[in-house]
PDB file of C-alpha atoms in Angstrom:
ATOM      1  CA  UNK A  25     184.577-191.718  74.911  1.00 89.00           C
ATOM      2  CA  UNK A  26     180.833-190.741  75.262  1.00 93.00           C
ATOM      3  CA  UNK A  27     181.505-188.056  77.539  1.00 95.00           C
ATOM      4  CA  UNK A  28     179.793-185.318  75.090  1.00 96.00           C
ATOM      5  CA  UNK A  29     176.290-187.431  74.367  1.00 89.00           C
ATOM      6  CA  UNK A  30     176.053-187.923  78.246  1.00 93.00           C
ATOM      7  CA  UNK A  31     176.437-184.211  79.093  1.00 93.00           C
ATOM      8  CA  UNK A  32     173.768-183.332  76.417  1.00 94.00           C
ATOM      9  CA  UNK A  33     170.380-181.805  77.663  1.00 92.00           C
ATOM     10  CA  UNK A  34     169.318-183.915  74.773  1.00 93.00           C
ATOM     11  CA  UNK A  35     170.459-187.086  76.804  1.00 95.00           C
ATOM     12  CA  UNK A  36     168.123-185.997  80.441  1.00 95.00           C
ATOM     13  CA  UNK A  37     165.091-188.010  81.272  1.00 95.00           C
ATOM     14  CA  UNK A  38     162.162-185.672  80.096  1.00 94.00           C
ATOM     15  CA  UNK A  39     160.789-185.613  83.362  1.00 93.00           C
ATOM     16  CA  UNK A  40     163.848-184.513  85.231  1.00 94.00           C
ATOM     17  CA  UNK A  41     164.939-181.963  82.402  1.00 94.00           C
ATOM     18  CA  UNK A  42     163.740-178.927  84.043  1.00 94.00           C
ATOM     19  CA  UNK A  43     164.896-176.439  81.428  1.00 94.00           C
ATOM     20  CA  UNK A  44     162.653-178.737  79.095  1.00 95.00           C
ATOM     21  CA  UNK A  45     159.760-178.849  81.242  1.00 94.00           C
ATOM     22  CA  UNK A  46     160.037-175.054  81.528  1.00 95.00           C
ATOM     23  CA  UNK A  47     160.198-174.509  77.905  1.00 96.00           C
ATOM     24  CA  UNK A  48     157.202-172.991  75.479  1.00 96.00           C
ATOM     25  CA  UNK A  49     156.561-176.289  73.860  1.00 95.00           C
ATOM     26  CA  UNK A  50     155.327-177.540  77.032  1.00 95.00           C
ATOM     27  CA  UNK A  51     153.369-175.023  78.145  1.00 96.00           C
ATOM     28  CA  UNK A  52     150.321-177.165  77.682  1.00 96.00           C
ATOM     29  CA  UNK A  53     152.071-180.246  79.622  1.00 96.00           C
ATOM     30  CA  UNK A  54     152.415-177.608  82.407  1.00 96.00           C
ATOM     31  CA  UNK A  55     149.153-176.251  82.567  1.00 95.00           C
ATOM     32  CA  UNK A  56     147.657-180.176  82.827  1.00 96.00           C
ATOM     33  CA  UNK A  57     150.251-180.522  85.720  1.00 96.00           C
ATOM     34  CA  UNK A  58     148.506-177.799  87.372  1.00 96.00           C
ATOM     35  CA  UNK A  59     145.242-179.177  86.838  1.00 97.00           C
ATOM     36  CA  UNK A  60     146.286-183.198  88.069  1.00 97.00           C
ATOM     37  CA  UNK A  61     148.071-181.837  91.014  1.00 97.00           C
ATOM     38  CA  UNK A  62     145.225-180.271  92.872  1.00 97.00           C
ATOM     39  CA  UNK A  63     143.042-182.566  91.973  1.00 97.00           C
ATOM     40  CA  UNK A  64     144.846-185.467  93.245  1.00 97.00           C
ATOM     41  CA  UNK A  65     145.018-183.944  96.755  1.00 97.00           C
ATOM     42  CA  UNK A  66     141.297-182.712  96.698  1.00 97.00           C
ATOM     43  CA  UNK A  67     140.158-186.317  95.676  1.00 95.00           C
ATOM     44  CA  UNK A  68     142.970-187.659  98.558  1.00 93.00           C
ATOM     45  CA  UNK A  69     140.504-185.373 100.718  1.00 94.00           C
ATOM     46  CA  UNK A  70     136.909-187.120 100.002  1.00 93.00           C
ATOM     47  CA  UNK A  71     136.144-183.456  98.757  1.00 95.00           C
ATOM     48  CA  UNK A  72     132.982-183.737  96.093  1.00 95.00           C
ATOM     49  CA  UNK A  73     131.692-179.923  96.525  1.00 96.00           C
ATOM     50  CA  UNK A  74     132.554-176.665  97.705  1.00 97.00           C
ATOM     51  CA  UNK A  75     131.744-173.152  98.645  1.00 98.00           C
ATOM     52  CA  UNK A  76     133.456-170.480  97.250  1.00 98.00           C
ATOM     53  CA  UNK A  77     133.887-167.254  98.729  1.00 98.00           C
ATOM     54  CA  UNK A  78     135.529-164.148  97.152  1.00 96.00           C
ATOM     55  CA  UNK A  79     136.945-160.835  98.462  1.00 97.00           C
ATOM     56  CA  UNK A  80     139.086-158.381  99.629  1.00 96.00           C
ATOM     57  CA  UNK A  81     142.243-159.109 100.549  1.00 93.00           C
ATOM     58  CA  UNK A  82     142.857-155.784 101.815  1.00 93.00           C
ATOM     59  CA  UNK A  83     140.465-155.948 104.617  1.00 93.00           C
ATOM     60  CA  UNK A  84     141.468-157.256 108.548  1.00 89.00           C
ATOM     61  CA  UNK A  85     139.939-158.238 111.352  1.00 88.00           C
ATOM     62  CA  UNK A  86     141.008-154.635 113.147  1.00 86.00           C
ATOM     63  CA  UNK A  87     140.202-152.410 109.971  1.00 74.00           C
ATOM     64  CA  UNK A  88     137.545-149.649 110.343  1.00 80.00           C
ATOM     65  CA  UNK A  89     134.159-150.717 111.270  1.00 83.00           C
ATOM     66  CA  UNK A  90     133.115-151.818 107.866  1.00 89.00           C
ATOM     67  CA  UNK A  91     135.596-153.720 106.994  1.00 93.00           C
ATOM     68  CA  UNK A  92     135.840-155.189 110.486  1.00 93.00           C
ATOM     69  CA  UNK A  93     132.294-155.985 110.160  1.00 96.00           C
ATOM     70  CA  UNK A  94     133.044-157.639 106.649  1.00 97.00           C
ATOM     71  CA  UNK A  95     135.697-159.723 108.206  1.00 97.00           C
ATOM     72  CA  UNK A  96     133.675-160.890 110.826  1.00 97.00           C
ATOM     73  CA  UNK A  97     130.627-162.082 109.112  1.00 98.00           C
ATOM     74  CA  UNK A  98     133.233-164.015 106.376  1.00 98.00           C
ATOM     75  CA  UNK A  99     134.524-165.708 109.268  1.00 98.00           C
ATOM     76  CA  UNK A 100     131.291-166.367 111.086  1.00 98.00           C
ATOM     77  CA  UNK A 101     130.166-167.744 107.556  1.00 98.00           C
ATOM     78  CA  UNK A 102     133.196-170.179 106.826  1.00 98.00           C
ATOM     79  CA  UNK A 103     132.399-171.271 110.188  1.00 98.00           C
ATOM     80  CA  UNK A 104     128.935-171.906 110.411  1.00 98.00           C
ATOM     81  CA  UNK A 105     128.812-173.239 106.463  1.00 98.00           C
ATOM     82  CA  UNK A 106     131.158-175.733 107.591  1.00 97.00           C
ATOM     83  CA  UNK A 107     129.373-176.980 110.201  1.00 96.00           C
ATOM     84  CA  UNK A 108     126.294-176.957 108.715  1.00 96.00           C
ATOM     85  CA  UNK A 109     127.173-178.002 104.750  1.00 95.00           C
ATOM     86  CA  UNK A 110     129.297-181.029 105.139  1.00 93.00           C
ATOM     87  CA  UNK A 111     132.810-180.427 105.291  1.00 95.00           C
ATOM     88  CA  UNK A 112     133.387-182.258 108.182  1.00 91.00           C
ATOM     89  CA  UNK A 113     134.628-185.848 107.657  1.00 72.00           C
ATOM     90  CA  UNK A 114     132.484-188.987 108.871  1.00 56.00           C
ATOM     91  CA  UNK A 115     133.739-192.507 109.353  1.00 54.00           C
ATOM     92  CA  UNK A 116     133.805-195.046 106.717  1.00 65.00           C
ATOM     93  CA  UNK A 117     135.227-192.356 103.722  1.00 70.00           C
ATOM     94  CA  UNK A 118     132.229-189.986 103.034  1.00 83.00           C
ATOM     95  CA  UNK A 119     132.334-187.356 101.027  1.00 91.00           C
ATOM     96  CA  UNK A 120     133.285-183.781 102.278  1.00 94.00           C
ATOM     97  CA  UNK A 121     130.967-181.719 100.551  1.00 95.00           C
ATOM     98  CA  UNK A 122     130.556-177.315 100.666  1.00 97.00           C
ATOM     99  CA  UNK A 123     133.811-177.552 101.737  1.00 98.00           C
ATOM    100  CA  UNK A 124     135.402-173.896 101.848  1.00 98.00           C
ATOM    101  CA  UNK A 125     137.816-172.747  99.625  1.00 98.00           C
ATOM    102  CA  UNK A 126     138.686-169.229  98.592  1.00 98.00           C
ATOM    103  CA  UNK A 127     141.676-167.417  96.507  1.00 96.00           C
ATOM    104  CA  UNK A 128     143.986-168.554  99.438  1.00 96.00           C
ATOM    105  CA  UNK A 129     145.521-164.678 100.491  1.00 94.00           C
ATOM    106  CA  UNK A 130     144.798-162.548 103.420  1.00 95.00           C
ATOM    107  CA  UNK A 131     141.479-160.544 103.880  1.00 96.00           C
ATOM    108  CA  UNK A 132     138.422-162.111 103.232  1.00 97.00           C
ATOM    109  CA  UNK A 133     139.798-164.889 102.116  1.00 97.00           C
ATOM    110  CA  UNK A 134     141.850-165.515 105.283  1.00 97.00           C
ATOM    111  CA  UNK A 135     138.697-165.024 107.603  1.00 98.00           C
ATOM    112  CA  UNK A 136     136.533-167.627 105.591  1.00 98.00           C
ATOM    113  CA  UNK A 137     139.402-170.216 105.974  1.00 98.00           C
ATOM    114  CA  UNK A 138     139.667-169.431 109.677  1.00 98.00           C
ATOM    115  CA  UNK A 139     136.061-170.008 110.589  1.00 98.00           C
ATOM    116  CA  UNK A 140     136.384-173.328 109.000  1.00 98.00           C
ATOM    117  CA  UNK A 141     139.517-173.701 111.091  1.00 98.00           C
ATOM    118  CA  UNK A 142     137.059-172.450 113.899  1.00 98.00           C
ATOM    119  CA  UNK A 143     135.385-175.841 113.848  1.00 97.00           C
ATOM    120  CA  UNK A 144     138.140-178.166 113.281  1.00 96.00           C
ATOM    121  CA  UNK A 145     136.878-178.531 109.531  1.00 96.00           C
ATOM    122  CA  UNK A 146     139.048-178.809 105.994  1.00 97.00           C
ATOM    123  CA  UNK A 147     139.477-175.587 103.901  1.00 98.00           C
ATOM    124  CA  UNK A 148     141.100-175.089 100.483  1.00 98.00           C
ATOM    125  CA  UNK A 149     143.012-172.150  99.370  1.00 98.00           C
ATOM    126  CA  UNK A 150     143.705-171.624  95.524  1.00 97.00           C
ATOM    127  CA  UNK A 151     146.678-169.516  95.860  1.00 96.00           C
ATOM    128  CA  UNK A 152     148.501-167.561  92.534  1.00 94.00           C
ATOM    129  CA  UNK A 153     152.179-166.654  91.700  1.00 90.00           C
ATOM    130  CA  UNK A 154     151.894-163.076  91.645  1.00 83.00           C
ATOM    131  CA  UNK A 155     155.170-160.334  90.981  1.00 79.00           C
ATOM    132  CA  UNK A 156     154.855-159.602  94.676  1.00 70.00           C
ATOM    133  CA  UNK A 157     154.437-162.792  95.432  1.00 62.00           C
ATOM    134  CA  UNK A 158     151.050-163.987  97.005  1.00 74.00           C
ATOM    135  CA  UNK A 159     151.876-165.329 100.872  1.00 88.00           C
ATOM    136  CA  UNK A 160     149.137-168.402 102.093  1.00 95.00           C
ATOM    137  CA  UNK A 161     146.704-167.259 104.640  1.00 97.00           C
ATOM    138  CA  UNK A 162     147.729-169.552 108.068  1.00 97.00           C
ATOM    139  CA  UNK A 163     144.215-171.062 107.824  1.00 98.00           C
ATOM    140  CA  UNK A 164     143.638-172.945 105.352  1.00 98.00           C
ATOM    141  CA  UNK A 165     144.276-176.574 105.595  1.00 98.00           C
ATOM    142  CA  UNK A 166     148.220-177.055 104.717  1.00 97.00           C
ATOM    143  CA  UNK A 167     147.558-180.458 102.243  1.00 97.00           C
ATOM    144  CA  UNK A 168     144.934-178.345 100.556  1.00 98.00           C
ATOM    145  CA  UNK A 169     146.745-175.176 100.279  1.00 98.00           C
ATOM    146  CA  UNK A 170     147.787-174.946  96.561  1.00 97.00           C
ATOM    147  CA  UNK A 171     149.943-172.443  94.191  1.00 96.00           C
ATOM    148  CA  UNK A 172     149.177-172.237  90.560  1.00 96.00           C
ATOM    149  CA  UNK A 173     151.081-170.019  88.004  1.00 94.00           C
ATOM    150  CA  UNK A 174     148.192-169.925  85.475  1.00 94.00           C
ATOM    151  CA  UNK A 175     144.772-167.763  86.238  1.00 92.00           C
ATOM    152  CA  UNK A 176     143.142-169.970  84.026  1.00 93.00           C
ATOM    153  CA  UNK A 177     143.496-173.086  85.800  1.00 96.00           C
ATOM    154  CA  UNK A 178     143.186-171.767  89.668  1.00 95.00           C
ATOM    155  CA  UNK A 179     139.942-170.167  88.195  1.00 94.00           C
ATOM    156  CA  UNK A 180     138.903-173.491  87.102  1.00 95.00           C
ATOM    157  CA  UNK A 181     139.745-175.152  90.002  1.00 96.00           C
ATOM    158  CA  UNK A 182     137.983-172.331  91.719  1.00 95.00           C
ATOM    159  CA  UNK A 183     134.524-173.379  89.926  1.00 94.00           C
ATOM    160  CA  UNK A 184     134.447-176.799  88.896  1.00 93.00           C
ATOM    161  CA  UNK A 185     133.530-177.981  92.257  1.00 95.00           C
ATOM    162  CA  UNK A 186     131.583-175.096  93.316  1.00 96.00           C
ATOM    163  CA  UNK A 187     127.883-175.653  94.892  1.00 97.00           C
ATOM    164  CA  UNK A 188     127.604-171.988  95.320  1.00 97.00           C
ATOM    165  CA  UNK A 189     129.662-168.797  95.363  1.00 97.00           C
ATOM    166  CA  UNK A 190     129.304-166.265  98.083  1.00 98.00           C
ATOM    167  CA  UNK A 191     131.413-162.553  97.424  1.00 98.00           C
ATOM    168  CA  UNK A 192     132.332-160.286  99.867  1.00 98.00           C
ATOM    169  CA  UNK A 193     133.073-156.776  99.111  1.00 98.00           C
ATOM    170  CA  UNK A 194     136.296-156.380  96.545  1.00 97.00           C
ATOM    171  CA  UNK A 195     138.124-154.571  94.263  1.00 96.00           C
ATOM    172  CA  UNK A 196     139.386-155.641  90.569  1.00 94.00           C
ATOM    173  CA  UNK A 197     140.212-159.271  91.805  1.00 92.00           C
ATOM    174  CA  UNK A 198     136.898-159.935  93.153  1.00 96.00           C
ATOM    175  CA  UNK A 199     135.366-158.130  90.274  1.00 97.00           C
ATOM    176  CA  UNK A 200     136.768-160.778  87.718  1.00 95.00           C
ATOM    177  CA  UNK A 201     135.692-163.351  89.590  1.00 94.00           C
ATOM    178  CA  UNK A 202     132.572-162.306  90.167  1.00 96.00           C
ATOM    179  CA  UNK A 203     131.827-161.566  86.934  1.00 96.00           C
ATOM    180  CA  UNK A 204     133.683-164.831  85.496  1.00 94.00           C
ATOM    181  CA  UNK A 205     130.649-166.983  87.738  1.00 94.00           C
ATOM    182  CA  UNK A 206     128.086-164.591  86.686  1.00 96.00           C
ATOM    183  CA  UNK A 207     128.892-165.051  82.456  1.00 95.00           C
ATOM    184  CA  UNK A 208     129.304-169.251  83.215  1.00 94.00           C
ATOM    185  CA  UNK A 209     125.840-169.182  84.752  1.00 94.00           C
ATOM    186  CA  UNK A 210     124.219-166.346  82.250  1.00 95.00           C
ATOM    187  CA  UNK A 211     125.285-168.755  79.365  1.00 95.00           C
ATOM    188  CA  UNK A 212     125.005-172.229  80.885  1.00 93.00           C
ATOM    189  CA  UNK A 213     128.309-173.414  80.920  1.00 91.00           C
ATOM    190  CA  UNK A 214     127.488-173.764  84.575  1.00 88.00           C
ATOM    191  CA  UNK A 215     125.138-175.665  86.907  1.00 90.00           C
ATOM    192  CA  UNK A 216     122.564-173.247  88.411  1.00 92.00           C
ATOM    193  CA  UNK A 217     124.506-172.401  91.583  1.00 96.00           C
ATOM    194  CA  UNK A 218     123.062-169.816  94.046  1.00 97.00           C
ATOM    195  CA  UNK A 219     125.601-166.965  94.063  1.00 98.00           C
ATOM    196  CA  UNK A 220     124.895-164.423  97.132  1.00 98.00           C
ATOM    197  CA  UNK A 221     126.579-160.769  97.252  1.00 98.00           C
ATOM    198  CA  UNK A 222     127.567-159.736 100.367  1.00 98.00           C
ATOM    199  CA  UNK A 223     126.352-156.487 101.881  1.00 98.00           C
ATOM    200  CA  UNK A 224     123.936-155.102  99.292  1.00 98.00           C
ATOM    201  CA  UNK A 225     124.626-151.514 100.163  1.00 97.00           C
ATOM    202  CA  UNK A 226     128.293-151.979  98.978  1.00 98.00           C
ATOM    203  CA  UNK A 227     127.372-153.420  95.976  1.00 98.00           C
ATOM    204  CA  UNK A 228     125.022-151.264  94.318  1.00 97.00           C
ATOM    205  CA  UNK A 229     127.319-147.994  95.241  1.00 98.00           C
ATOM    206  CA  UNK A 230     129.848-149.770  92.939  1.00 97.00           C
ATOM    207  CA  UNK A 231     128.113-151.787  89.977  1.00 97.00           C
ATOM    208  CA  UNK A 232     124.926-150.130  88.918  1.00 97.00           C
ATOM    209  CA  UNK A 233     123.434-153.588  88.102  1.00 97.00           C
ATOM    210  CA  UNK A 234     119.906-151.816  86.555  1.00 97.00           C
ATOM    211  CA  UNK A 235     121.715-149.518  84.541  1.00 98.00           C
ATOM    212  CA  UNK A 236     122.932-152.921  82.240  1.00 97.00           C
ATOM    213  CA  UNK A 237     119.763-153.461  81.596  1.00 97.00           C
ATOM    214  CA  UNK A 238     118.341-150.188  81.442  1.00 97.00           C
ATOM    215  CA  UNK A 239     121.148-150.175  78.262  1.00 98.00           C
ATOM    216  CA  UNK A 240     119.759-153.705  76.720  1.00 97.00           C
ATOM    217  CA  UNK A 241     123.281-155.147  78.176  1.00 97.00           C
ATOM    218  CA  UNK A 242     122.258-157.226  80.149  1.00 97.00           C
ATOM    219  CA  UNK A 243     118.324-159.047  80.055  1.00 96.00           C
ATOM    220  CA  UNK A 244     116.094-158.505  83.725  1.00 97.00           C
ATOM    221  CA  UNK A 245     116.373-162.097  84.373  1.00 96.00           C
ATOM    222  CA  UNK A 246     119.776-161.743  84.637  1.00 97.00           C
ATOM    223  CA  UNK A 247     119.558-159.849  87.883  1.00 97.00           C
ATOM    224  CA  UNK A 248     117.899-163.375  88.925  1.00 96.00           C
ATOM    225  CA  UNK A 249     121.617-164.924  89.129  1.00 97.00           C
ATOM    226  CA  UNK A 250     122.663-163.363  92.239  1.00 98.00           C
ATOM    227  CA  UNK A 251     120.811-162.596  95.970  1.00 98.00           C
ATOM    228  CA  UNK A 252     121.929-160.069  98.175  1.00 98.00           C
ATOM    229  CA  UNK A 253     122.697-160.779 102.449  1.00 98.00           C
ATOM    230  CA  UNK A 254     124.039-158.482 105.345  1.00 98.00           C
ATOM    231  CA  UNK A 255     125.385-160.868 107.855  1.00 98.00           C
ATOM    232  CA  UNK A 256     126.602-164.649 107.773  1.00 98.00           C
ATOM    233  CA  UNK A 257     123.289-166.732 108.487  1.00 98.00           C
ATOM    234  CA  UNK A 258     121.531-164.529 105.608  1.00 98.00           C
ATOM    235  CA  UNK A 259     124.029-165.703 103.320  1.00 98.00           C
ATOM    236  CA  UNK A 260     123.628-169.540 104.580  1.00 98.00           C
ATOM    237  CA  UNK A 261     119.389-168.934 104.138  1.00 98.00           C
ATOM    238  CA  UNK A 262     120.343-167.530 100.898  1.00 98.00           C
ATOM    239  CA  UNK A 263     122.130-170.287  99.532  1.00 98.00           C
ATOM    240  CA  UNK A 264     119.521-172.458 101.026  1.00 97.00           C
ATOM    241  CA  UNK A 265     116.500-170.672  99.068  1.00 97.00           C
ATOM    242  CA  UNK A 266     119.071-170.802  95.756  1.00 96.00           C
ATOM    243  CA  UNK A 267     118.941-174.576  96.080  1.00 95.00           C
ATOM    244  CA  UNK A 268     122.139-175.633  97.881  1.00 96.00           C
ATOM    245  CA  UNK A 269     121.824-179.303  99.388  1.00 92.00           C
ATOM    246  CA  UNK A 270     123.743-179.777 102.924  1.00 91.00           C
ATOM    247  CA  UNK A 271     125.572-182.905 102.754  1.00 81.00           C
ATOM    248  CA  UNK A 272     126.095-184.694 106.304  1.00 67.00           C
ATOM    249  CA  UNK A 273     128.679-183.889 108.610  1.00 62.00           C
ATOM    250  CA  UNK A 274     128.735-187.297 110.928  1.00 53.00           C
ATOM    251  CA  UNK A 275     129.872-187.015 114.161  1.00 48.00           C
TER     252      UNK A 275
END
C-alpha cells in the first residue's frame, strides 16, 4: 500500500541521500564536510604545526639542471626540516609539529613529501579535484593524503596550521598561493610566519617586487614579509632568523 512514499527521495535518510547531499542547498554542509574531514585525521595525527612548501609541479628530479637542482634542494629541505622541526613522533602522544605538507601533486611538491619520507617522518598532501584530475604524489603519508573539491577550503587547510611557508619556483598555481600568504600576513589576518622564496635569481626575473612599490602599490616594509635562500639549509636558517620554533622530535 505504501509502496510510492517508500520509493520517494523525500523518504531517504538525509545522510545517505546522495542526490541531496549533492544538491545547491547544501553546498555549505559540503564545504564544512571538507573542513571536519581533514581535520579529524590531522588531529588523529598529534599534528599542531606545519611547514608549507609551494611549487612547480612541472619540475622532476631528471629535468634540466635547474629544475633538477630545484628538486633536489625541495627534497633535501622536506628532509632535513623534518628531522630537525618536529615531525617525528615521540612516546607518550606529543605533538608533531613543522610537519610537511604541500599541494599534494608531482614536482616540488612530490620532492618535499619524499624527503620527509627520507627520514621515516609524516607528510600531508592537500590534494584538489581538478578537470584533469590531480593524481597523489607516492610520498606523502597515505592517512594524511587528502582530496578537496573546493580551493577555498584546501587553501585554508593549507594555512591554518602553517608555522612558515617556504616557495619554490612556480607558475600561476604557486603564484596564488604565494600571493594568498603574502595579503594574510600584509593585513594581519595571519600570525607573523617567516615565508622564504626559493632561489632569489628566479624570483626577481619574474615578479619585479620594487617596481610595487616604486608605483605606491605596495609600502617598503612589505618587502620585509618574505627572505630569499639558494639551497635547503639556507631556507631552514631562514626560517630560523624569521622566528620559527623547532618542536622536539624524541627518539
Amino acid at each position: 500500500m505504501n509502496a510510492a512514499q517508500r520509493a520517494s527521495p523525500s523518504y531517504r535518510l538525509a545522510a545517505f541521500d546522495q542526490d541531496f547531499l549533492l544538491s545547491d542547498p547544501m553546498r555549505g554542509v559540503r564545504f564544512l564536510m571538507e573542513y571536519a574531514k581533514a581535520e579529524s585525521a590531522l588531529r588523529a595525527w598529534g599534528v599542531r604545526s606545519t611547514l608549507v612548501v609551494f611549487g612547480s609541479a612541472r619540475i622532476g628530479e631528471n629535468g634540466d639542471g635547474q629544475h633538477s637542482r630545484w628538486y633536489a634542494e625541495a627534497r633535501a629541505f622536506g628532509r632535513l626540516a623534518s628531522e630537525r622541526g618536529g615531525a617525528l613522533h615521540g612516546p607518550n602522544g606529543q605533538p608533531r609539529d613543522n610537519v610537511i605538507a604541500t599541494g599534494g601533486g608531482p614536482g616540488i611538491m612530490g620532492a618535499a613529501n619524499r624527503g620527509a619520507h627520507d627520514v621515516g617522518a609524516p607528510s600531508i598532501g592537500f590534494n584538489i579535484t581538478l578537470p584533469n584530475e590531480q593524481e597523489p604524489n607516492p610520498w606523502s603519508t597515505p592517512e594524511l593524503t587528502f582530496r578537496f573539491h573546493y580551493f577555498a577550503m584546501r587553501k585554508m587547510h593549507l594555512a591554518m596550521r602553517a608555522n612558515a611557508l617556504v616557495v619554490f619556483p612556480g607558475g600561476f598555481g604557486t603564484f596564488d598561493e604565494l600571493f594568498e600568504l603574502l595579503t594574510l600576513r600584509q593585513t594581519d589576518k595571519s600570525p607573523a610566519i617567516p615565508i622564504v622564496l626559493f632561489d632569489e635569481g628566479y624570483w626577481r626575473s619574474v615578479i619585479n617586487f620594487d617596481a610595487l612599490v616604486q608605483h605606491g602599490m605596495i609600502a617598503p616594509g612589505d618587502l620585509e614579509l618574505f627572505r630569499f635562500a639558494e639551497d635547503a639549509e639556507g631556507v631552514w636558517q631562514a626560517l630560523l632568523a624569521g622566528g620559527l620554533k623547532p618542536g622536539e622530535n624524541i627518539e
